[in-house]
């Protein structure tokens, strides 16, 4: 660790992993509820489990992004963090708000939670992924502003690298677009139109800048390739991400009210969206091939390559298969969407956070060349089990989606099966998905175990 | 990438492309705002429709159902539930508002169904007036011009 204040990242990473474990548990509950419909129905209804599952994901990714930023910005800026104290305080504020919100979901009926949190004063609850109470949303705004301020001040007084600038642009975008979550008009169509300004412009926009910056930083560190080359790639990848992704938002506007021209714009531009992800794969492998040093932390390298590949598959390939309007007409809101959501979020965002954790955590624990070989080996097993199981989940959901469309969407109204009947037909495939979910959980357990095994000094390199 | 393609060029493509397409997005958003009133029929958003939307939100209906294909995929699509259950002349478009509301009043009242193994909708303890609002909201939603989605009544 080059700067003392980088260590504020540690708590963020640890807490992110705790929330990740929680997310996976609720995923298993829902996986079972898809088959045994009334499992835990009186205690954890499906909608509650889903809120917990998705909100934990969002919050742990935010914790991960924050940890990554607090770690890499001082090192890139070549100066201590502007205020480590502010970063520490905001950690506890965010953690407390997050935990309180999740407990609220679990132990209070949602409408009661709305009442308790004075939702009527500024109603923002009850929209997908943005279910958190208004006061939690305000808390998130405060935490993110303090975070962006802290990093901005650090960058201002230090070295302004491309990675720093791209990262801070992404984070400012994240903060700005989140503000649309406070706009909840009576008109459902307007509501939906601007809801996507949060969701799409996050995951298919500014988050890609954050992802690119973290990946570029890690690659510089573990490959030793010249910064000039890496930065050129970073610029091109995020350029194409924005060029395709901004108007690519149209693929969400096909069937929710906006005009027909979005069918063309959304199809054409989102068809380009896989390209930046493909470039990311080429980039990562090329940098590794041209590496100028042999870093002891080989598993961090594996994570970086894995992120590029899995992000390309999840966001690129699985995004493309249902993004053209004539296809999306049949796949919209089916299990295909769920398949894409799982692989894209895991491949792009969960994995980039685990990449930086894999690189930075050992250093913060006094292991500059990474964990010992035994721990790295175990982490590698965890890596593969998680990746393969998530591909299994995705394939199962894709088969479920195709079969759902065949039974429920392709026939005419007289011959199509109802939604509920169709879902019963899909049970065997949902069992496969659940089995893959169990495998994924074991992968997470193996991965977590790797933090605690082997030589506490980490990898010892003989000079 | 080729050596004669410099970092400066890449940076210019990023900033130029990013700004251009963001401005294009703003322009298209502006245009959509002009077009939407004719497609969403906002003149029909009564107090009941607005209240129905609010009830839809504070009970997290979207946590199980989808509406216009967005939401969870655990329970049926509801943007066309009016077309599905109140289409008396069988032309694919709902027309019988009274029948639909009666259906919804009954459906909400008999939850949870407690059929073993079946996905279970909770009892939300909504008043008759609440369910009326919800019904008005779903009827309004079904009439938005959504480029003819979904493909059939089953949603």
Coordinates of C-alpha atoms in Angstrom, one line a residue:
Chain A
X1 CA 0.0 0.0 0.0
X2 CA 1.6 3.3 -1.1
X3 CA -0.6 5.6 0.9
X4 CA -1.9 5.1 4.4
X5 CA -5.4 6.4 3.7
X6 CA -6.0 3.7 1.0
X7 CA -6.8 1.5 3.9
X8 CA -10.3 3.0 4.4
X9 CA -11.3 0.8 1.5
X10 CA -10.9 -2.3 3.7
X11 CA -14.2 -2.0 5.6
X12 CA -16.1 -1.2 2.4
X13 CA -14.8 -4.4 0.8
X14 CA -15.5 -6.6 3.8
X15 CA -19.0 -5.2 4.1
X16 CA -19.7 -5.6 0.4
X17 CA -18.9 -9.3 0.7
X18 CA -21.2 -9.7 3.7
X19 CA -24.0 -8.2 1.8
X20 CA -23.1 -10.4 -1.3
X21 CA -23.6 -13.5 0.9
X22 CA -27.0 -12.2 2.0
X23 CA -28.0 -11.6 -1.6
X24 CA -27.2 -15.1 -2.5
X25 CA -29.2 -16.6 0.4
X26 CA -32.3 -14.6 -0.8
X27 CA -31.7 -15.8 -4.3
X28 CA -31.9 -19.4 -3.1
X29 CA -35.2 -18.7 -1.3
X30 CA -36.7 -17.2 -4.5
X31 CA -35.3 -20.0 -6.6
X32 CA -37.3 -22.4 -4.5
X33 CA -40.4 -20.2 -4.5
X34 CA -40.4 -20.4 -8.2
X35 CA -41.2 -24.1 -7.8
X36 CA -42.8 -24.4 -4.4
X37 CA -44.9 -21.3 -4.8
X38 CA -46.0 -21.0 -1.1
X39 CA -42.6 -21.7 0.4
X40 CA -42.2 -19.2 3.3
X41 CA -45.2 -17.3 1.8
X42 CA -46.4 -16.1 5.2
X43 CA -43.0 -15.0 6.3
X44 CA -40.9 -13.9 3.3
X45 CA -43.3 -13.3 0.4
X46 CA -41.6 -13.4 -3.0
X47 CA -41.7 -9.6 -3.5
X48 CA -39.9 -9.1 -0.2
X49 CA -37.2 -11.7 -1.0
X50 CA -36.8 -10.0 -4.4
X51 CA -36.4 -6.5 -3.0
X52 CA -33.8 -7.8 -0.5
X53 CA -32.0 -9.7 -3.3
X54 CA -31.8 -6.9 -5.8
X55 CA -31.3 -4.0 -3.3
X56 CA -28.5 -5.9 -1.5
X57 CA -26.9 -6.3 -5.0
X58 CA -27.1 -2.6 -5.7
X59 CA -25.9 -1.6 -2.2
X60 CA -23.0 -4.1 -2.2
X61 CA -21.9 -3.0 -5.6
X62 CA -21.9 0.6 -4.4
X63 CA -19.9 -0.4 -1.4
X64 CA -17.5 -2.2 -3.8
X65 CA -17.2 0.8 -6.1
X66 CA -16.6 3.1 -3.1
X67 CA -13.9 0.7 -1.7
X68 CA -12.3 0.5 -5.2
X69 CA -12.3 4.3 -5.5
X70 CA -10.9 4.9 -2.1
X71 CA -8.2 2.4 -2.8
X72 CA -7.2 3.5 -6.3
X73 CA -7.7 7.3 -6.3
X74 CA -5.0 8.1 -3.8
X75 CA -2.6 5.8 -5.6
X76 CA -3.4 7.3 -9.0
X77 CA -3.3 10.8 -7.6
X78 CA -0.1 10.1 -5.7
X79 CA -1.4 11.8 -2.6
X80 CA -3.3 10.8 0.6
X81 CA -7.1 10.8 0.5
X82 CA -8.5 14.3 1.2
X83 CA -10.4 13.1 4.3
X84 CA -10.1 9.6 5.5
X85 CA -12.3 10.5 8.5
X86 CA -15.2 11.5 6.2
X87 CA -14.8 8.2 4.3
X88 CA -14.9 6.3 7.6
X89 CA -18.0 8.2 8.9
X90 CA -19.8 7.7 5.6
X91 CA -19.0 4.0 5.7
X92 CA -21.0 3.7 9.0
X93 CA -23.8 6.0 7.8
X94 CA -24.3 3.9 4.6
X95 CA -23.9 0.6 6.4
X96 CA -26.5 1.6 9.1
X97 CA -29.0 3.0 6.5
X98 CA -28.6 -0.2 4.4
X99 CA -29.1 -2.6 7.2
X100 CA -32.0 -0.6 8.6
X101 CA -33.7 -0.6 5.2
X102 CA -33.2 -4.4 4.7
X103 CA -34.6 -5.1 8.2
X104 CA -37.5 -2.8 7.4
X105 CA -38.3 -4.9 4.3
X106 CA -38.1 -8.1 6.2
X107 CA -40.0 -7.3 9.3
X108 CA -42.5 -4.6 8.4
X109 CA -45.2 -5.0 5.7
X110 CA -44.1 -2.7 2.8
X111 CA -47.1 -0.4 2.9
X112 CA -46.5 0.0 6.7
X113 CA -42.9 0.8 6.0
X114 CA -44.0 3.5 3.5
X115 CA -46.2 5.0 6.3
X116 CA -43.4 4.8 8.9
X117 CA -40.9 6.5 6.7
X118 CA -43.3 9.3 5.7
X119 CA -43.4 8.2 2.1
X120 CA -46.5 10.4 1.5
X121 CA -44.5 13.6 2.0
X122 CA -42.4 12.6 -1.1
X123 CA -43.6 9.3 -2.5
X124 CA -40.7 7.5 -4.2
X125 CA -41.3 3.9 -3.1
X126 CA -42.5 0.8 -4.9
X127 CA -40.7 1.1 -8.2
X128 CA -38.5 -1.8 -9.3
X129 CA -34.9 -1.6 -7.8
X130 CA -35.7 1.8 -6.3
X131 CA -38.0 0.3 -3.5
X132 CA -36.0 1.9 -0.7
X133 CA -37.8 4.4 1.5
X134 CA -37.4 8.1 0.5
X135 CA -35.3 8.8 3.6
X136 CA -32.9 6.0 2.6
X137 CA -32.7 7.5 -0.9
X138 CA -31.8 10.9 0.7
X139 CA -29.2 9.1 2.8
X140 CA -27.7 7.5 -0.3
X141 CA -27.5 11.0 -1.9
X142 CA -25.7 12.4 1.1
X143 CA -23.3 9.5 1.2
X144 CA -22.6 9.6 -2.5
X145 CA -22.1 13.3 -2.5
X146 CA -19.6 13.1 0.4
X147 CA -17.8 10.3 -1.4
X148 CA -17.6 12.2 -4.7
X149 CA -16.5 15.3 -2.9
X150 CA -13.8 13.5 -1.0
X151 CA -12.4 11.9 -4.2
X152 CA -12.8 15.1 -6.2
X153 CA -10.7 17.0 -3.6
X154 CA -8.1 14.3 -3.6
X155 CA -7.8 14.3 -7.4
X156 CA -7.7 18.1 -7.5
X157 CA -4.7 18.3 -5.4
X158 CA -2.9 15.3 -6.9
X159 CA -2.0 13.8 -10.3
X160 CA -4.9 13.8 -12.7
X161 CA -4.6 10.5 -14.6
X162 CA -7.0 9.2 -17.2
X163 CA -8.1 6.5 -14.9
X164 CA -8.9 9.1 -12.2
X165 CA -10.8 11.3 -14.6
X166 CA -12.9 8.5 -16.1
X167 CA -13.7 7.1 -12.7
X168 CA -14.8 10.4 -11.2
X169 CA -16.9 11.2 -14.3
X170 CA -18.6 7.8 -13.9
X171 CA -19.2 8.5 -10.2
X172 CA -20.6 12.0 -10.8
X173 CA -22.9 10.5 -13.4
X174 CA -24.0 7.9 -10.9
X175 CA -24.9 10.6 -8.4
X176 CA -26.6 12.8 -11.0
X177 CA -28.7 10.1 -12.6
X178 CA -29.8 8.8 -9.2
X179 CA -31.7 12.0 -8.7
X180 CA -34.3 10.8 -11.2
X181 CA -35.4 8.3 -8.6
X182 CA -37.1 11.2 -6.8
X183 CA -39.3 11.9 -9.8
X184 CA -42.5 9.9 -9.5
X185 CA -45.3 11.5 -11.5
X186 CA -48.9 10.2 -11.5
X187 CA -48.4 9.3 -15.1
X188 CA -47.0 5.8 -15.3
X189 CA -45.6 6.3 -18.7
X190 CA -43.6 9.4 -17.7
X191 CA -42.6 7.5 -14.6
X192 CA -41.2 4.6 -16.6
X193 CA -39.5 6.8 -19.1
X194 CA -37.4 8.6 -16.5
X195 CA -37.0 5.6 -14.3
X196 CA -34.7 4.3 -17.0
X197 CA -32.6 7.4 -16.6
X198 CA -31.5 5.8 -13.3
X199 CA -31.4 2.2 -14.3
X200 CA -30.2 2.2 -17.9
X201 CA -27.9 5.2 -17.6
X202 CA -26.3 3.5 -14.6
X203 CA -25.8 0.0 -15.8
X204 CA -25.4 0.6 -19.5
X205 CA -23.8 4.0 -19.1
X206 CA -21.8 5.5 -16.3
X207 CA -21.2 2.2 -14.4
X208 CA -19.3 1.1 -17.5
X209 CA -16.9 4.0 -17.0
X210 CA -16.4 2.9 -13.4
X211 CA -15.9 -0.7 -14.6
X212 CA -13.4 0.4 -17.2
X213 CA -11.4 2.5 -14.8
X214 CA -11.1 -0.2 -12.2
X215 CA -10.2 -2.8 -14.8
X216 CA -7.6 -0.5 -16.3
X217 CA -6.1 0.2 -12.9
X218 CA -5.8 -3.5 -12.0
X219 CA -4.3 -4.3 -15.4
X220 CA -1.6 -1.6 -15.0
X221 CA -0.7 -3.0 -11.6
X222 CA -0.6 -6.7 -12.4
X223 CA 0.8 -6.6 -15.9
X224 CA 3.1 -3.6 -15.8
X225 CA 2.0 -2.6 -19.3
X226 CA 2.7 1.0 -20.2
X227 CA 0.0 3.4 -18.9
X228 CA -0.2 5.1 -22.3
X229 CA -1.3 1.9 -24.0
X230 CA -3.9 1.0 -21.3
X231 CA -5.4 4.5 -21.3
X232 CA -5.8 4.5 -25.1
X233 CA -7.8 1.3 -24.8
X234 CA -9.8 2.6 -21.9
X235 CA -10.8 5.7 -23.9
X236 CA -11.9 3.6 -26.9
X237 CA -13.9 1.2 -24.8
X238 CA -15.8 3.8 -22.9
X239 CA -16.3 5.9 -26.0
X240 CA -18.0 3.0 -27.7
X241 CA -20.0 2.2 -24.5
X242 CA -21.4 5.8 -24.5
X243 CA -21.9 6.1 -28.2
X244 CA -23.9 2.8 -28.3
X245 CA -25.4 2.9 -24.8
X246 CA -26.9 6.4 -24.6
X247 CA -29.3 6.0 -27.6
X248 CA -29.3 2.2 -26.9
X249 CA -31.7 3.2 -24.1
X250 CA -34.3 3.0 -26.8
X251 CA -34.4 -0.8 -26.4
X252 CA -36.3 -0.1 -23.1
X253 CA -38.8 2.2 -24.9
X254 CA -40.2 -0.3 -27.3
X255 CA -43.4 -1.3 -25.4
X256 CA -44.0 1.3 -22.7
X257 CA -45.5 4.2 -24.6
X258 CA -42.9 6.2 -26.5
X259 CA -43.1 6.5 -30.3
X260 CA -42.3 3.9 -33.0
X261 CA -39.0 5.5 -33.9
X262 CA -37.5 4.1 -30.7
X263 CA -38.0 0.6 -32.2
X264 CA -35.3 1.5 -34.8
X265 CA -33.0 3.6 -32.7
X266 CA -33.1 1.1 -29.8
X267 CA -32.5 -1.8 -32.1
X268 CA -29.6 -0.3 -34.1
X269 CA -27.7 1.3 -31.2
X270 CA -28.1 -1.5 -28.8
X271 CA -26.9 -3.9 -31.5
X272 CA -23.6 -2.0 -31.1
X273 CA -23.5 -2.3 -27.3
X274 CA -21.6 -5.7 -27.4
X275 CA -18.7 -4.1 -29.2
X276 CA -17.1 -2.3 -26.3
X277 CA -17.5 -5.4 -24.2
X278 CA -15.8 -7.4 -26.9
X279 CA -13.0 -4.8 -27.0
X280 CA -12.6 -5.3 -23.3
X281 CA -11.9 -9.0 -23.8
X282 CA -9.3 -8.3 -26.5
X283 CA -7.8 -5.5 -24.3
X284 CA -7.5 -7.7 -21.2
X285 CA -6.0 -10.7 -23.0
X286 CA -3.6 -8.5 -25.0
X287 CA -2.4 -6.7 -21.9
X288 CA -1.8 -10.0 -20.1
X289 CA 0.1 -11.4 -23.1
X290 CA 2.3 -8.3 -23.3
X291 CA 2.9 -8.1 -19.6
X292 CA 6.2 -6.7 -18.4
X293 CA 6.2 -8.2 -14.9
X294 CA 5.2 -11.4 -13.2
X295 CA 3.0 -10.3 -10.3
X296 CA 2.7 -12.8 -7.5
X297 CA -1.0 -12.3 -7.3
X298 CA -2.0 -14.4 -10.3
X299 CA -5.6 -14.9 -9.2
X300 CA -6.2 -11.1 -9.5
X301 CA -5.2 -11.5 -13.1
X302 CA -7.6 -14.3 -13.5
X303 CA -10.4 -12.2 -12.1
X304 CA -9.6 -9.3 -14.5
X305 CA -9.7 -11.7 -17.5
X306 CA -12.8 -13.4 -16.1
X307 CA -14.6 -10.0 -15.7
X308 CA -13.9 -9.1 -19.4
X309 CA -15.1 -12.5 -20.7
X310 CA -18.2 -12.8 -18.4
X311 CA -19.2 -9.2 -19.0
X312 CA -19.0 -9.8 -22.7
X313 CA -21.2 -12.9 -22.4
X314 CA -23.7 -11.4 -20.0
X315 CA -24.0 -7.9 -21.1
X316 CA -22.9 -8.3 -24.7
X317 CA -24.1 -11.7 -26.0
X318 CA -27.1 -12.2 -23.7
X319 CA -28.1 -8.5 -24.2
X320 CA -27.9 -8.8 -27.9
X321 CA -30.0 -12.0 -28.2
X322 CA -33.2 -10.1 -27.1
X323 CA -32.4 -6.5 -28.0
X324 CA -33.8 -6.3 -31.6
X325 CA -37.3 -5.1 -31.5
X326 CA -38.9 -7.9 -33.5
X327 CA -37.3 -10.4 -31.1
X328 CA -37.9 -8.3 -28.0
X329 CA -41.6 -8.2 -28.9
X330 CA -41.7 -11.9 -27.8
X331 CA -39.0 -11.9 -25.1
X332 CA -39.8 -8.7 -23.2
X333 CA -40.5 -9.4 -19.6
X334 CA -39.9 -13.2 -19.9
X335 CA -37.4 -15.4 -18.2
X336 CA -34.9 -14.4 -21.0
X337 CA -34.8 -11.0 -19.3
X338 CA -34.0 -12.7 -16.0
X339 CA -31.2 -14.7 -17.7
X340 CA -29.6 -11.6 -19.1
X341 CA -29.9 -9.7 -15.8
X342 CA -28.1 -12.5 -13.9
X343 CA -25.2 -13.0 -16.2
X344 CA -24.7 -9.3 -16.9
X345 CA -24.7 -8.1 -13.3
X346 CA -22.5 -10.9 -12.2
X347 CA -20.1 -10.8 -15.1
X348 CA -19.7 -7.1 -15.3
X349 CA -20.2 -5.6 -11.9
X350 CA -20.0 -8.3 -9.3
X351 CA -16.8 -9.6 -10.9
X352 CA -15.1 -6.2 -11.3
X353 CA -15.6 -5.6 -7.6
X354 CA -14.2 -9.1 -6.8
X355 CA -11.3 -8.3 -9.2
X356 CA -10.2 -5.2 -7.2
X357 CA -10.8 -7.0 -3.9
X358 CA -8.6 -9.8 -5.1
X359 CA -5.9 -7.4 -6.0
X360 CA -6.2 -4.8 -3.2
X361 CA -7.3 -6.8 -0.2
X362 CA -4.1 -8.8 0.1
X363 CA -2.0 -5.6 -0.1
X364 CA -4.1 -4.0 2.6
X365 CA -3.5 -7.1 4.7
X366 CA 0.3 -6.8 4.3
X367 CA 0.7 -9.3 1.5
X368 CA 2.1 -7.1 -1.4
X369 CA 2.5 -10.1 -3.7
X370 CA -0.9 -11.5 -3.0
X371 CA -2.1 -14.3 -0.9
X372 CA -0.1 -17.5 -0.5
X373 CA -0.3 -20.1 -3.2
X374 CA -2.7 -22.3 -1.2
X375 CA -5.1 -19.4 -0.7
X376 CA -4.9 -18.4 -4.4
X377 CA -5.5 -22.0 -5.4
X378 CA -8.7 -22.1 -3.3
X379 CA -9.8 -18.7 -4.6
X380 CA -9.3 -20.0 -8.1
X381 CA -11.6 -22.9 -7.4
X382 CA -14.2 -20.5 -6.0
X383 CA -13.8 -18.4 -9.1
X384 CA -14.5 -21.2 -11.5
X385 CA -17.4 -22.7 -9.4
X386 CA -19.1 -19.3 -9.3
X387 CA -18.5 -18.6 -13.0
X388 CA -19.7 -22.0 -14.2
X389 CA -22.7 -22.0 -11.9
X390 CA -23.7 -18.6 -13.0
X391 CA -23.5 -19.7 -16.6
X392 CA -25.7 -22.7 -15.6
X393 CA -28.3 -20.4 -14.0
X394 CA -28.2 -18.3 -17.2
X395 CA -28.6 -21.2 -19.6
X396 CA -31.4 -22.7 -17.5
X397 CA -33.3 -19.3 -17.4
X398 CA -32.7 -19.0 -21.2
X399 CA -34.2 -22.4 -21.8
X400 CA -37.1 -21.5 -19.5
X401 CA -37.6 -18.2 -21.3
X402 CA -37.7 -19.8 -24.8
X403 CA -40.1 -22.5 -23.6
X404 CA -42.2 -19.8 -21.9
X405 CA -42.4 -17.9 -25.2
X406 CA -43.3 -21.0 -27.1
X407 CA -46.2 -21.8 -24.8
X408 CA -47.4 -18.4 -23.8
X409 CA -46.5 -15.8 -26.4
X410 CA -46.3 -17.4 -29.8
X411 CA -49.8 -18.9 -30.0
X412 CA -52.8 -16.7 -30.5
X413 CA -55.0 -15.7 -27.6
X414 CA -57.2 -18.7 -27.9
X415 CA -54.4 -21.2 -27.9
X416 CA -51.8 -19.7 -25.6
X417 CA -51.3 -21.1 -22.2
X418 CA -51.9 -18.7 -19.3
X419 CA -48.9 -17.3 -17.4
X420 CA -49.5 -19.5 -14.3
X421 CA -50.0 -22.7 -16.3
X422 CA -46.8 -21.9 -18.3
X423 CA -44.8 -21.4 -15.1
X424 CA -45.9 -24.9 -13.9
X425 CA -44.6 -26.4 -17.2
X426 CA -41.2 -24.8 -16.5
X427 CA -40.7 -26.4 -13.1
X428 CA -38.1 -29.0 -14.3
X429 CA -36.0 -26.2 -15.7
X430 CA -36.4 -24.2 -12.5
X431 CA -35.1 -27.1 -10.6
X432 CA -31.9 -27.0 -12.7
X433 CA -31.7 -23.3 -12.1
X434 CA -32.0 -23.9 -8.3
X435 CA -29.3 -26.6 -8.4
X436 CA -27.0 -24.2 -10.2
X437 CA -27.9 -21.6 -7.5
X438 CA -26.8 -24.1 -4.8
X439 CA -23.6 -24.7 -6.7
X440 CA -23.0 -21.0 -6.9
X441 CA -23.5 -20.7 -3.2
X442 CA -20.9 -23.3 -2.6
X443 CA -18.6 -21.3 -4.9
X444 CA -19.1 -18.2 -2.7
X445 CA -18.3 -20.3 0.4
X446 CA -15.1 -21.6 -1.2
X447 CA -14.2 -18.1 -2.2
X448 CA -14.8 -16.7 1.3
X449 CA -12.8 -19.6 2.8
X450 CA -9.8 -18.6 0.7
X451 CA -9.5 -15.4 2.7
X452 CA -8.7 -17.3 5.9
X453 CA -6.3 -20.1 4.8
X454 CA -2.6 -20.5 4.4
X455 CA 0.4 -18.4 5.3
X456 CA -0.6 -15.1 7.0
X457 CA 2.4 -13.4 5.4
X458 CA 0.9 -14.1 2.0
X459 CA 3.0 -15.1 -1.0
X460 CA 6.7 -14.9 -0.1
X461 CA 8.8 -14.2 -3.2
X462 CA 12.4 -15.3 -3.0
X463 CA 14.6 -12.6 -4.6
Chain B
X1 CA -4.4 -0.8 -31.7
X2 CA -2.2 0.7 -34.3
X3 CA 0.6 3.0 -33.1
X4 CA -0.5 5.9 -35.4
X5 CA -3.8 5.9 -33.6
X6 CA -2.9 8.0 -30.6
X7 CA -4.3 8.4 -27.1
X8 CA -5.3 11.9 -28.1
X9 CA -7.5 10.6 -30.9
X10 CA -9.1 8.1 -28.6
X11 CA -9.8 10.8 -26.0
X12 CA -11.4 13.0 -28.6
X13 CA -13.7 10.2 -29.8
X14 CA -14.7 9.6 -26.1
X15 CA -15.5 13.2 -25.3
X16 CA -16.9 14.1 -28.7
X17 CA -19.0 10.9 -29.0
X18 CA -20.1 11.1 -25.4
X19 CA -21.3 14.7 -25.6
X20 CA -22.8 14.3 -29.1
X21 CA -24.9 11.3 -28.2
X22 CA -25.9 12.7 -24.8
X23 CA -27.2 15.8 -26.6
X24 CA -29.0 13.6 -29.1
X25 CA -30.6 11.7 -26.2
X26 CA -31.8 15.0 -24.7
X27 CA -33.2 16.0 -28.1
X28 CA -35.1 12.7 -28.5
X29 CA -36.3 13.0 -24.9
X30 CA -37.7 16.4 -25.7
X31 CA -39.4 15.1 -28.8
X32 CA -40.8 12.1 -26.8
X33 CA -42.3 14.6 -24.3
X34 CA -44.2 16.3 -27.1
X35 CA -45.5 13.0 -28.6
X36 CA -46.4 11.2 -25.4
X37 CA -49.7 13.0 -24.5
X38 CA -51.3 11.5 -27.6
X39 CA -50.1 8.1 -26.7
X40 CA -50.6 7.9 -23.0
X41 CA -54.0 9.7 -22.9
X42 CA -53.0 11.6 -19.8
X43 CA -56.3 13.5 -20.0
X44 CA -57.9 10.4 -18.6
X45 CA -55.7 10.3 -15.4
X46 CA -58.4 10.9 -12.9
X47 CA -57.8 11.1 -9.1
X48 CA -58.7 7.5 -8.9
X49 CA -56.1 6.5 -11.5
X50 CA -53.4 8.5 -9.7
X51 CA -54.4 6.9 -6.4
X52 CA -54.4 3.5 -8.0
X53 CA -50.9 4.0 -9.1
X54 CA -49.9 5.1 -5.6
X55 CA -51.5 2.0 -4.1
X56 CA -49.7 -0.1 -6.7
X57 CA -46.4 1.4 -5.5
X58 CA -46.9 1.3 -1.7
X59 CA -47.9 -2.4 -1.8
X60 CA -44.9 -3.2 -4.0
X61 CA -47.1 -5.0 -6.6
X62 CA -44.2 -4.8 -9.1
X63 CA -42.2 -7.1 -6.7
X64 CA -44.1 -10.1 -8.2
X65 CA -46.0 -8.8 -11.2
X66 CA -44.9 -7.1 -14.4
X67 CA -46.6 -4.0 -15.8
X68 CA -45.9 -3.4 -19.5
X69 CA -43.4 -6.1 -19.3
X70 CA -41.4 -4.5 -16.5
X71 CA -41.1 -5.7 -12.9
X72 CA -40.8 -9.2 -11.6
X73 CA -41.7 -12.3 -13.6
X74 CA -43.2 -14.3 -10.8
X75 CA -46.9 -13.4 -11.3
X76 CA -48.9 -12.4 -14.4
X77 CA -48.5 -9.3 -16.5
X78 CA -51.1 -6.7 -15.5
X79 CA -51.0 -3.9 -18.1
X80 CA -53.4 -6.0 -20.1
X81 CA -55.3 -7.7 -17.3
X82 CA -58.3 -5.6 -18.3
X83 CA -58.1 -6.9 -21.9
X84 CA -57.7 -10.5 -20.5
X85 CA -60.7 -10.5 -18.2
X86 CA -63.1 -7.9 -19.5
X87 CA -63.2 -8.3 -23.3
X88 CA -66.9 -9.0 -23.9
X89 CA -66.8 -8.8 -27.7
X90 CA -63.6 -10.8 -27.9
X91 CA -61.7 -8.3 -30.1
X92 CA -58.6 -8.4 -27.9
X93 CA -59.4 -5.1 -26.2
X94 CA -61.1 -4.8 -22.8
X95 CA -64.4 -3.0 -22.8
X96 CA -66.5 -4.0 -19.8
X97 CA -65.3 -1.9 -16.9
X98 CA -68.0 -2.9 -14.5
X99 CA -67.2 -6.6 -14.9
X100 CA -63.5 -6.0 -14.5
X101 CA -64.0 -4.1 -11.3
X102 CA -66.3 -6.7 -9.9
X103 CA -63.7 -9.4 -10.8
X104 CA -60.9 -7.4 -9.1
X105 CA -62.9 -6.7 -6.0
X106 CA -63.6 -10.4 -5.6
X107 CA -60.1 -11.4 -6.5
X108 CA -58.4 -9.1 -3.9
X109 CA -60.9 -10.2 -1.2
X110 CA -60.3 -13.9 -1.5
X111 CA -56.5 -13.7 -1.2
X112 CA -54.5 -15.6 0.0
X113 CA -55.9 -18.6 -1.9
X114 CA -53.9 -21.0 0.2
X115 CA -53.7 -23.6 -2.6
X116 CA -50.8 -25.8 -1.5
X117 CA -47.7 -25.4 -3.6
X118 CA -49.3 -22.5 -5.6
X119 CA -47.6 -19.1 -5.7
X120 CA -49.5 -17.1 -3.2
X121 CA -50.6 -13.5 -3.4
X122 CA -50.8 -11.9 0.1
X123 CA -54.0 -10.3 1.5
X124 CA -53.4 -6.5 1.3
X125 CA -56.5 -5.4 3.2
X126 CA -57.5 -2.8 0.7
X127 CA -60.8 -1.0 1.0
X128 CA -63.5 -1.2 -1.7
X129 CA -62.6 2.3 -2.8
X130 CA -58.9 1.4 -2.9
X131 CA -59.6 -1.6 -5.2
X132 CA -61.8 0.7 -7.3
X133 CA -58.8 3.0 -7.7
X134 CA -56.5 0.1 -8.6
X135 CA -59.0 -1.0 -11.2
X136 CA -59.2 2.4 -12.7
X137 CA -55.4 2.6 -12.8
X138 CA -55.1 -0.8 -14.6
X139 CA -57.8 0.1 -17.1
X140 CA -56.1 3.4 -17.9
X141 CA -52.7 1.5 -18.3
X142 CA -54.3 -1.0 -20.7
X143 CA -55.2 1.9 -23.0
X144 CA -51.8 3.3 -23.5
X145 CA -50.4 3.0 -27.0
X146 CA -47.6 0.5 -26.4
X147 CA -46.9 -0.6 -30.0
X148 CA -49.3 -3.5 -29.6
X149 CA -47.5 -5.3 -26.9
X150 CA -48.0 -8.0 -25.6
X151 CA -48.4 -10.5 -28.5
X152 CA -51.6 -12.0 -27.1
X153 CA -54.0 -11.8 -24.1
X154 CA -51.9 -14.0 -21.9
X155 CA -49.3 -11.2 -21.6

